Coordinates of C-alpha atoms in Angstrom, one line a residue:
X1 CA -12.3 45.0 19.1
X2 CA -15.9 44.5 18.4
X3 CA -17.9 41.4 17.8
X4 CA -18.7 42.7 14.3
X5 CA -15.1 43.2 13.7
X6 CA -13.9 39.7 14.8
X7 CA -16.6 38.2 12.5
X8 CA -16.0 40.1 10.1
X9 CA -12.6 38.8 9.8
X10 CA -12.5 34.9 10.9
X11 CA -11.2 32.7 8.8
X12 CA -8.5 35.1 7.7
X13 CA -5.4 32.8 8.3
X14 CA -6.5 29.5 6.5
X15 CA -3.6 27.4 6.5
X16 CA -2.4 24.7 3.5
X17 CA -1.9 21.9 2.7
X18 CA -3.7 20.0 4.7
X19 CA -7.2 20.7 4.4
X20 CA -7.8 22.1 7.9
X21 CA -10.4 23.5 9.5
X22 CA -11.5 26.9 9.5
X23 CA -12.2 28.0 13.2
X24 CA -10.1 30.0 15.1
X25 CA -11.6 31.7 18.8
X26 CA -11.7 35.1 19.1
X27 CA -8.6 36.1 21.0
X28 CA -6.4 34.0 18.6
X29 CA -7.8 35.9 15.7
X30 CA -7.8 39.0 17.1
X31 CA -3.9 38.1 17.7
X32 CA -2.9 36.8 13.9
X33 CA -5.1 39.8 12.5
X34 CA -2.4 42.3 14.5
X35 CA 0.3 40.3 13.9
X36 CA 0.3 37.8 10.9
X37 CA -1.5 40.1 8.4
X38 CA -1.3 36.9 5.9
X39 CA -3.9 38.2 4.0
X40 CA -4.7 42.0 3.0
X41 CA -7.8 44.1 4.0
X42 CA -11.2 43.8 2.5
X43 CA -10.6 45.8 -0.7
X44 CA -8.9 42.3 -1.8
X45 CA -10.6 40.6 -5.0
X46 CA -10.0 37.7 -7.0
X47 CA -5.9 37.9 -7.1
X48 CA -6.1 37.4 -3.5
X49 CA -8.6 34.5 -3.8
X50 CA -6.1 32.7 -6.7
X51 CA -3.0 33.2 -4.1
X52 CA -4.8 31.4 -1.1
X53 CA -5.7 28.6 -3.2
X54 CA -1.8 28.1 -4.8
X55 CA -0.5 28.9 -1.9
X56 CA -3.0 26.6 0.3
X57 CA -2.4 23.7 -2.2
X58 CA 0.8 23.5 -3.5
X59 CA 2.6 21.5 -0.9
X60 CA 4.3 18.2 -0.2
X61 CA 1.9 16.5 -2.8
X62 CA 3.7 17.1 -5.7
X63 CA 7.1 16.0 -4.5
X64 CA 5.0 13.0 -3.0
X65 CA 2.4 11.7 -4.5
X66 CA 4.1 11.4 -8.2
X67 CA 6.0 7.9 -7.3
X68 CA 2.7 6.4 -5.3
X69 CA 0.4 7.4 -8.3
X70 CA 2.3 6.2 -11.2
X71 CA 2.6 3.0 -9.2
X72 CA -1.3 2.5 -8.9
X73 CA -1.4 3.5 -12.7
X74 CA 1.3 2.1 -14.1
X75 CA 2.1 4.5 -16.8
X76 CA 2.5 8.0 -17.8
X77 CA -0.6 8.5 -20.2
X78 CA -3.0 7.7 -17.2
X79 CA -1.0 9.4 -14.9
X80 CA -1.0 12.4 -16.3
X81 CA -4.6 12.0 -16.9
X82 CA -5.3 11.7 -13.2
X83 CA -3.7 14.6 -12.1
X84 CA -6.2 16.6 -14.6
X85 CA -9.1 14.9 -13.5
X86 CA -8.0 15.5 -9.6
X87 CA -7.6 19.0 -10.4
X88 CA -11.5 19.4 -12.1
X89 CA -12.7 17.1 -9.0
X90 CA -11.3 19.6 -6.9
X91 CA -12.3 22.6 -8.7
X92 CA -16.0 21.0 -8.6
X93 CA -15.8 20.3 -5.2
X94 CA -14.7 23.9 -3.9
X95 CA -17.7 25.2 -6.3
X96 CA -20.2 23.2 -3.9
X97 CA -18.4 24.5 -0.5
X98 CA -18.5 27.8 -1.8
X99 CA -22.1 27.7 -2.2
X100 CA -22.3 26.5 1.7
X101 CA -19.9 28.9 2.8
X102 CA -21.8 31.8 1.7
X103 CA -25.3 30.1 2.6
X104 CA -24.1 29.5 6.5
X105 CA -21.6 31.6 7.4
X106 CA -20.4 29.8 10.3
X107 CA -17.0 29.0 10.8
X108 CA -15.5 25.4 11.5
X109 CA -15.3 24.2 8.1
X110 CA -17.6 21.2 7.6
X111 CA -18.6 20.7 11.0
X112 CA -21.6 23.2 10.7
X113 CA -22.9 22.5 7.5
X114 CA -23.3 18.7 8.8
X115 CA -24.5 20.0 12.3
X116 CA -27.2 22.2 9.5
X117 CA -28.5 19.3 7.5
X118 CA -28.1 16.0 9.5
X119 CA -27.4 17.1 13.4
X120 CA -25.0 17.1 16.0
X121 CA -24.3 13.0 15.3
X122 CA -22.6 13.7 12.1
X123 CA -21.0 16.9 13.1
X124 CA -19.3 15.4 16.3
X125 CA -18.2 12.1 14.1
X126 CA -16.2 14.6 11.5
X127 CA -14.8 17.1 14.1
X128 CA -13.8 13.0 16.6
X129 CA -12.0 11.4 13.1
X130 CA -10.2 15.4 12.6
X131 CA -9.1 15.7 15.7
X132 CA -7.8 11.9 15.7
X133 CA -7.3 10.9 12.3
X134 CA -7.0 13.1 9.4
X135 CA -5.4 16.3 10.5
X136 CA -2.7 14.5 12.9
X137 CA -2.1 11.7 9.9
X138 CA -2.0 15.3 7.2
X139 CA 0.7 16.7 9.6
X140 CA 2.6 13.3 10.0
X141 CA 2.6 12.8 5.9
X142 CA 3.9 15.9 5.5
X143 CA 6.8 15.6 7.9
X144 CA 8.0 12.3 6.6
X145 CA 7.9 14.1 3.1
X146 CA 10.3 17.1 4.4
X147 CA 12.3 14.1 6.3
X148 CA 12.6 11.8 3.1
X149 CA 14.2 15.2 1.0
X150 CA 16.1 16.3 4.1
X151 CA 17.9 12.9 3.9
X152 CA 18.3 12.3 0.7
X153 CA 21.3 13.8 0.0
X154 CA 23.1 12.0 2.4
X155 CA 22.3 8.9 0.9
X156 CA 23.3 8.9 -2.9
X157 CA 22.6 5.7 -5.1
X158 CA 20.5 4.3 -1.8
X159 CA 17.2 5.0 0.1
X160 CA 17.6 6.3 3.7
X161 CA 16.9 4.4 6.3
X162 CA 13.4 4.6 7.8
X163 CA 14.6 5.0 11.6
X164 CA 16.7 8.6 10.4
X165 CA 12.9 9.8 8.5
X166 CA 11.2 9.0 10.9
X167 CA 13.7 10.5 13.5
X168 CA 14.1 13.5 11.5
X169 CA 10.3 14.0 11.1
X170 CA 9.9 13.8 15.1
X171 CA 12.2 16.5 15.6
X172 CA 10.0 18.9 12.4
X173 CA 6.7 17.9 14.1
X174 CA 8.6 19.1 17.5
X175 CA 10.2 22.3 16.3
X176 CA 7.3 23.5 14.3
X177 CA 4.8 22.6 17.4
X178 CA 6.8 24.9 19.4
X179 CA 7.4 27.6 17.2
X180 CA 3.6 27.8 16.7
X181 CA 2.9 27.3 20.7
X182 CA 5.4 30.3 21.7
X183 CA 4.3 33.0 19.0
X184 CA 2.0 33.5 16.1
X185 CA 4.0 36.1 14.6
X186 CA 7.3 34.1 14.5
X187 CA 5.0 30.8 13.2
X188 CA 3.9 33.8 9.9
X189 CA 6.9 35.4 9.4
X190 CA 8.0 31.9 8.6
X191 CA 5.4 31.0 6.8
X192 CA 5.8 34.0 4.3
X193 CA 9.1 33.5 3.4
X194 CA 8.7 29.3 3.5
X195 CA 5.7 29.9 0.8
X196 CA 8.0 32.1 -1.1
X197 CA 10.3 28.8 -1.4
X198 CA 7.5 27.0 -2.3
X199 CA 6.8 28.7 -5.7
X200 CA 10.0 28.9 -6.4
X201 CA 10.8 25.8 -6.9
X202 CA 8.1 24.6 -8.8
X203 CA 8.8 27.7 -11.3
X204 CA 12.4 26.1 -11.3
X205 CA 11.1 22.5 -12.0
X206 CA 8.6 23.9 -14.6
X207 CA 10.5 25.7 -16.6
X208 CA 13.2 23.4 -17.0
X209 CA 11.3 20.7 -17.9
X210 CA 9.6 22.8 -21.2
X211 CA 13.6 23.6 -22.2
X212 CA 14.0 20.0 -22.3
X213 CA 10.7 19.5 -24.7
X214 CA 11.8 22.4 -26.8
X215 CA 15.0 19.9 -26.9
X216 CA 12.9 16.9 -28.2
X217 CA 13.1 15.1 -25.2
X218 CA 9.9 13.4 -25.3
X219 CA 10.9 9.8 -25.8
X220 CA 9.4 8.9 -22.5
X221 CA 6.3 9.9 -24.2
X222 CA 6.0 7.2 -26.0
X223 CA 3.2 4.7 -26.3
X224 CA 2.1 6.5 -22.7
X225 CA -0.9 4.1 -21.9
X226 CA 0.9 1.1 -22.4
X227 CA 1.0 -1.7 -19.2
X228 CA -1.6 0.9 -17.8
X229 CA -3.9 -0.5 -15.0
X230 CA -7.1 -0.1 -14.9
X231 CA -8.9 -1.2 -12.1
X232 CA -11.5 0.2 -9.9
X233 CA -9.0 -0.2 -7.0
X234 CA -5.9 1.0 -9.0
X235 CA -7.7 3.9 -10.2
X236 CA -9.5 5.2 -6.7
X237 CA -6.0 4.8 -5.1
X238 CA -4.2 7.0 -8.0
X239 CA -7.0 8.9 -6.9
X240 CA -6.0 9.3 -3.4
X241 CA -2.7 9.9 -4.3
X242 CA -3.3 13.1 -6.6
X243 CA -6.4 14.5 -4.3
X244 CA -3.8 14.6 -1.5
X245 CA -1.7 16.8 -3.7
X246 CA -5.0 19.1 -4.3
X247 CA -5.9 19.5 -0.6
X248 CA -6.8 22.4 0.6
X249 CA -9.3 22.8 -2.5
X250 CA -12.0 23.0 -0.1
X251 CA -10.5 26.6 2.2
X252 CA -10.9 29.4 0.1
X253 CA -14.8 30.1 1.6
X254 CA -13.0 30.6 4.9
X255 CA -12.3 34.2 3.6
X256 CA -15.6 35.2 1.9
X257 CA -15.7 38.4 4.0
X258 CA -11.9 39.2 3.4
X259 CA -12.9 39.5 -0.7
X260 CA -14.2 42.4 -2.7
X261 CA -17.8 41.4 -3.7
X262 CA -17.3 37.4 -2.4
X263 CA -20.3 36.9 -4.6
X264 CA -18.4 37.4 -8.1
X265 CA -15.0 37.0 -7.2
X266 CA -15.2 33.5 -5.0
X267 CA -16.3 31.3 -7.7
X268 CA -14.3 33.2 -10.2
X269 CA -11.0 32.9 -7.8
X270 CA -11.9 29.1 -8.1
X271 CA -12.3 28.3 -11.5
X272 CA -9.4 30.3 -12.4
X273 CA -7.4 29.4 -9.0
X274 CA -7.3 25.4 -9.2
X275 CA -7.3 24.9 -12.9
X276 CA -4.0 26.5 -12.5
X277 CA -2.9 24.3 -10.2
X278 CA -3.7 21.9 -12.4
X279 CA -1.5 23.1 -15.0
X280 CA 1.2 23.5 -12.5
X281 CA 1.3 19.9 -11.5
X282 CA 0.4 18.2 -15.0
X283 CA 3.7 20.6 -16.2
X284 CA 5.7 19.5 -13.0
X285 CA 5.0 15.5 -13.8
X286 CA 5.4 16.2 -17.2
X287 CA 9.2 17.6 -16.3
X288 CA 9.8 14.8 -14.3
X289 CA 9.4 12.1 -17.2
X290 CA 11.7 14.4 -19.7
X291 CA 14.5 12.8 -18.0
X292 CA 13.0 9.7 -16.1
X293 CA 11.5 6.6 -17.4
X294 CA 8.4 5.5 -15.4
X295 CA 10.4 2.6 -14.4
X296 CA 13.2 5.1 -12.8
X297 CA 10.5 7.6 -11.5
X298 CA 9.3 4.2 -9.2
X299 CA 13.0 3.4 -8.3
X300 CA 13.6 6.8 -7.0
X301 CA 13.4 7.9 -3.1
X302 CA 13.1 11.7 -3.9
X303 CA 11.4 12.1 -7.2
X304 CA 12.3 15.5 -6.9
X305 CA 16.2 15.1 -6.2
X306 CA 16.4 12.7 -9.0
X307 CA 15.5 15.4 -11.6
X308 CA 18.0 18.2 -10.0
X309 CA 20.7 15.6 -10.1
X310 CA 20.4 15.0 -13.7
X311 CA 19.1 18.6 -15.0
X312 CA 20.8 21.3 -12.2
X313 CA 24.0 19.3 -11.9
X314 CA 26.1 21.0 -10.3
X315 CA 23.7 22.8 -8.5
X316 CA 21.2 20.4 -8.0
X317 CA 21.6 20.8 -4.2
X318 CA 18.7 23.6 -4.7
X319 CA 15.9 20.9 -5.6
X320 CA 16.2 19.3 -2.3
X321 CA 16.3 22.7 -0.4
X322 CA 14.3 24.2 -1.8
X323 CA 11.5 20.9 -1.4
X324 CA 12.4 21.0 2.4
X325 CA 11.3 24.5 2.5
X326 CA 8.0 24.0 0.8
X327 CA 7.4 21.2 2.8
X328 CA 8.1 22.8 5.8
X329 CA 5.7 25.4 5.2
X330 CA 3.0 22.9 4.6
X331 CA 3.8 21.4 7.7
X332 CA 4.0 25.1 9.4
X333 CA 0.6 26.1 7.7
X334 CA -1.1 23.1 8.9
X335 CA 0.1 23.3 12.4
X336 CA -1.0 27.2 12.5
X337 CA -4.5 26.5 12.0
X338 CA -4.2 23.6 14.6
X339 CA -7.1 25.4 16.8
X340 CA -10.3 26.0 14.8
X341 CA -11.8 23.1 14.5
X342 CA -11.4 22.3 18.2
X343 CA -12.9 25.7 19.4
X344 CA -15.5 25.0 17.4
X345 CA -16.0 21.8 19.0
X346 CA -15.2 22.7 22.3
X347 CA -17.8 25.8 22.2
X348 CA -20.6 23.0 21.6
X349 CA -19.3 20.4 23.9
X350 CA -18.0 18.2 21.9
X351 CA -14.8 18.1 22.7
X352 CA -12.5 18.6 25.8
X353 CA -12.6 22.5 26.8
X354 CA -9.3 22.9 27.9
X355 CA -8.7 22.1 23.7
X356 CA -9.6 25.1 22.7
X357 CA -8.2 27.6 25.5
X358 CA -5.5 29.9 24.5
X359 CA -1.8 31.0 25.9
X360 CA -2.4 34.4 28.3
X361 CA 0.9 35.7 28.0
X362 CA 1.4 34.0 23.6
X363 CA -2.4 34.4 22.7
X364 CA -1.6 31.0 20.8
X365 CA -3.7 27.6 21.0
X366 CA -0.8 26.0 22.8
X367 CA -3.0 22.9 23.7
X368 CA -4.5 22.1 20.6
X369 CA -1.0 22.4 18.7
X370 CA 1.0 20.4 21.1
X371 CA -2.0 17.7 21.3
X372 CA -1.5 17.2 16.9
X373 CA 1.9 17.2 17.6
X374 CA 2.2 14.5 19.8
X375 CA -0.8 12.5 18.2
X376 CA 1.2 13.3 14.7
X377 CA 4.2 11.4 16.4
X378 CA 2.1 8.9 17.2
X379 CA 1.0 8.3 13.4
X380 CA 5.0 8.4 12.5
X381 CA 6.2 5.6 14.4
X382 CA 4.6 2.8 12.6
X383 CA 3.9 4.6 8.9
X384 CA 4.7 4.9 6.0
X385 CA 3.5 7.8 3.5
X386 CA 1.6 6.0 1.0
X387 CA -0.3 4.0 3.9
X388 CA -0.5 7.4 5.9
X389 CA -2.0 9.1 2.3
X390 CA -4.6 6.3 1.6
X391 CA -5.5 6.0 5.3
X392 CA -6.1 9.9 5.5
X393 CA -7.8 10.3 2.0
X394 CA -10.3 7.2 2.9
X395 CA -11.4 9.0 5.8
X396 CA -11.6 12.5 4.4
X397 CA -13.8 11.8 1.8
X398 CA -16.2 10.1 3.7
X399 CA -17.1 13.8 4.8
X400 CA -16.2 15.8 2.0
X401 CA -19.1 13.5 0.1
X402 CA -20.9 13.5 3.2
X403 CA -20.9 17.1 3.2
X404 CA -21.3 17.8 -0.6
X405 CA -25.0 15.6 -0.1
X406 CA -25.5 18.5 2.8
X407 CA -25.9 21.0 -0.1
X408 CA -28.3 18.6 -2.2
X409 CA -30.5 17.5 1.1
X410 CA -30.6 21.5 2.1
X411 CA -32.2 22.5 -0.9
X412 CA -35.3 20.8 -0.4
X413 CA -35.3 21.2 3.7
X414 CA -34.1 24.6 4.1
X415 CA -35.3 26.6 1.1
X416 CA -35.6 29.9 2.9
X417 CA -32.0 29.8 3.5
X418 CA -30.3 32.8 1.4
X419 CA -28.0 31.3 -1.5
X420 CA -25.7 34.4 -3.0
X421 CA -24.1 31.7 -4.9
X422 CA -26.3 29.0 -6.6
X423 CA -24.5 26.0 -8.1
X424 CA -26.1 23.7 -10.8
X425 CA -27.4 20.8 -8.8
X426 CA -25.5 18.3 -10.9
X427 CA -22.2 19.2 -9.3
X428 CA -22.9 18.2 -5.8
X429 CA -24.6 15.0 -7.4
X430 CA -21.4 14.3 -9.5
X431 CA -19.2 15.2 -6.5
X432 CA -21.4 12.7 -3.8
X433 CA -20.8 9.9 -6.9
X434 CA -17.1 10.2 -7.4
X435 CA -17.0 10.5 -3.2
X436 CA -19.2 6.9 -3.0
X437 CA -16.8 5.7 -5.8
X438 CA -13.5 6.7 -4.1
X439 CA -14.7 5.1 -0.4
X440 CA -16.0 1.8 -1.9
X441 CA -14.3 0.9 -5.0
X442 CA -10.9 -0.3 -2.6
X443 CA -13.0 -1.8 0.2
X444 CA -14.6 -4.2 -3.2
X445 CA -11.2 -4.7 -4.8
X446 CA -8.8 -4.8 -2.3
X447 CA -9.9 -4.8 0.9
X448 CA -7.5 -3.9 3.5
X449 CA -7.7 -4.6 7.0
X450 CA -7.0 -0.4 7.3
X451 CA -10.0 0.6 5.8
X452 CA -12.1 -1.5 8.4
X453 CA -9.7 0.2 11.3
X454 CA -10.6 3.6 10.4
X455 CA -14.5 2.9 9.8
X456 CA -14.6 1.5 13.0
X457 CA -12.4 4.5 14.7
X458 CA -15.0 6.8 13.1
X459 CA -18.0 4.3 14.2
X460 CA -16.2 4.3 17.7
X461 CA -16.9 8.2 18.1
X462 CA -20.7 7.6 18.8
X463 CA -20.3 5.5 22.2
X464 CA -18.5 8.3 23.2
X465 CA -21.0 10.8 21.8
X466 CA -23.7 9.0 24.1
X467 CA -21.9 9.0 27.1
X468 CA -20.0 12.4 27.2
X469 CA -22.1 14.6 25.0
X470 CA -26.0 13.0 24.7
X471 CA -26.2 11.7 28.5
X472 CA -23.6 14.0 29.9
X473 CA -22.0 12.0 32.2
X474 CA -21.0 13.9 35.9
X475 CA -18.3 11.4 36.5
X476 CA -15.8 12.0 33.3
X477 CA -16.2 16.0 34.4
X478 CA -15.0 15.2 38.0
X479 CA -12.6 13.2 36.7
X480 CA -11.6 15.7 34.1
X481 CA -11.8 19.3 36.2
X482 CA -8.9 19.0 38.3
X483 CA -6.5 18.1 34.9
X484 CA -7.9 21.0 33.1
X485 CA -7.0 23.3 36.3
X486 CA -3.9 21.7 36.4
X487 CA -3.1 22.0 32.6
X488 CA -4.3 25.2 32.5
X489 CA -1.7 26.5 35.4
X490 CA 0.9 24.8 33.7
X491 CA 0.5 25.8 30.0
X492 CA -0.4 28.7 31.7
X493 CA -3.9 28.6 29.2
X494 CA -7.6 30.5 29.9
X495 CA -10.5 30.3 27.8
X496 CA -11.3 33.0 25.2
X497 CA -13.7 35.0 26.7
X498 CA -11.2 35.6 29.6
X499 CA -8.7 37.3 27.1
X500 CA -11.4 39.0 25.3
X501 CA -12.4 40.4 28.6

């Protein structure tokens, strides 16, 4: 397979959920484009670009974030208005990396657009804090959230204890880590019919909740902005809460080449693509207060199961299966992509080679999944979702405003760069705002001691930067070559070239 083919199709397999990275080396993509055919040839248009984004975003969040956000809010009028305002937030930020995606086609996700406009510093920060913090953390949250439905049902009229979720989101993390290590076709097969799950159940939970309007069930409705909060703080983590549910808003330019006249039909997949979305979860929250008070809603441990118990009855055992499905998939999508981000990496030194090498025998990144999974495990043991979900969203949007002011600094230091798509400049300004807004506003009104952790986690990135990447340091690689020869023999791992060759 040629170079021009392989570049021609990276990016193809863009998993969900979790926002990951778009970077895949060769022989990996060479092996999902035989195998996983996720996505169809190049004649694709904009229906293909509106499936990757529903079926990238539509996740855990929704059966999640609903309880954590009401919470910050405090009632169902601003609630509701949050998850719209997410939803254009996200659509407004995909507008601006669609712009970048098509003006430097590299892959990797952000990491080249801040290696374009600001250096290797940046670029080595965001792919450190990935790597460490908000990919692992995405898989973790994700896990509890299929652990937390999985248990559920065992546990009527009580929450489930932490040490079974967190137990029971070990064992997901392992058996989707393997499943991905030992074959990409087994790891898409499952995530085709996992994704079909997905959209069933929110069709499910959709529908019935407009039967139950048409009924005149709206007396949850009521005076919806009363006891509402509305604090910077409040507001930035309802914020967090709902954007969580919209990650993945930021993938769809990882298959520019895979559409039909990119130019048209990757903006338009996007303003048609998360607007729906939007609708989808406004609908989804709005079914959930037909038949719970905001007060219930905060009581209940599965808001999900709590509205198939009182609307499916007897067959309310679906909503919970079907949710562990979906949130499976996330989990499995997120996992799948495990490798691109760290090839990337690895390719310019920044990060540990033997990273980004790939299975001989499996042609699967089998080091890069099992080192998420074990540093997801890690994240389990002493979190909680909502802490996980603020911790991760704190640190993502540091780059995704970081890398929105890449578009604005780039057109006035790299004018000759060709722009097929040209965004009004007051989006990326709007988008770098509301990103400054979402970082500070908690830090000023309720500083936790978890914020300062994770600044100085990603501050902690540049020592090393210095020593292992600027300087280049012989003694870490003496240190380091006879554990890559001896992973590699027994992972039984080469770099990409080798396969290619």
């Amino acid at each position: 397979m040629g170079e021009e083919s392989l570049r021609r199709r990276k990016g193809e397999d863009s998993g969900k959920e979790d926002g990951q990275s778009s970077q895949s080396h060769e022989p990996r993509r060479m092996n999902l484009q035989k195998q996983a055919k996720l996505f169809p040839p190049p004649c694709s248009s904009v229906h293909t670009g509106i499936c990757m984004i529903v079926g990238t975003i539509i996740g855990s969040g929704i059966f999640v974030s609903p309880k954590a956000l009401l919470a910050n809010v405090g009632a169902v009028g601003p609630c509701l208005t949050v998850w719209a305002a997410c939803g254009i937030l996200a659509t407004l930020g995909a507008l601006c990396f669609a712009e970048l995606g098509t003006m430097i086609t590299k892959s990797g996700g952000e990491y080249p657009y801040l290696m374009e406009a600001f250096g290797p510093v940046p670029a080595f920060l965001f792919s450190w804090t990935s790597l460490l913090v908000t990919k692992p953390s995405s898989f973790a949250i994700i896990c509890l959230s299929f652990a937390e439905y999985a248990s559920a049902p065992f546990y009527p009229g009580c929450d489930p204890p932490q040490v079974v979720i967190k137990c029971l989101a070990a064992v997901a993390i392992v058996v989707i880590t393997i499943v991905n290590s030992l074959s990409v076709k087994l790891g898409s097969y499952l995530q085709n019919f996992l994704t079909a799950a997905k959209m069933i159940i929110v069709t499910i939970i959709i529908v019935s909740g407009i039967v139950l309007l048409a009924q005149g069930k709206t007396e949850n409705f009521r005076d919806s902005f009363k006891d509402s909060k509305t604090s910077l703080s409040s507001i930035a983590l309802a914020f967090y809460n709902g954007l969580w549910a919209y990650d993945g808003w930021n993938q769809l330019n990882y298959i520019t080449e895979e559409l039909k006249n990119p130019y048209r039909n990757l903006p338009l997949s996007i303003i048609i693509g998360i607007p729906l979305v939007s609708v989808c979860y406004v609908l989804i929250n709005i079914s959930y207060f037909t038949v719970m008070t905001s007060t219930e809603l905060l009581q209940s441990q599965a808001v999900a199961v709590t509205f198939g118990d009182r609307v499916l009855y007897p067959a309310s055992w679906i909503v919970p299966l079907f949710v562990v499905f979906s949130t499976i998939g996330s989990a499995n999508g997120t996992c799948f992509t495990a490798g691109r981000l760290v090839y990337v990496a690895g390719r310019e030194g920044h990060m540990l080679k033997v990273l980004s090498y790939i299975s001989v025998k499996r042609l699967t990144p089998a080091p890069a999944i099992i080192f998420y999974g074990a540093i997801a495990i890690i994240y389990i043991i002493p979190g909680d979702i909502d802490t996980l979900i603020n911790y991760f969203s704190f640190a993502v949007w540091i780059f995704y405003g970081l890398t929105v002011l890449a578009l604005i600094v780039m057109r006035f230091t790299r004018k000759e760069l060709r722009r097929p798509i040209r965004i009004p400049i007051v989006i990326p300004v709007i988008v770098t705002l509301v990103s400054i807004l979402l970082v500070v506003a908690p830090i000023i009104s309720e500083p936790e001691l978890a914020y300062l952790y994770c600044v100085l986690f990603i501050l902690s990135g540049l020592p090393v930067y210095l020593l292992f990447v600027h300087y280049k340091f012989k003694w870490p690689q003496k240190i380091l070559k006879p554990i890559t020869m001896h992973l590699q023999m027994l992972l039984e791992v080469v770099p990409a070239e080798e396969v290619i060759e």
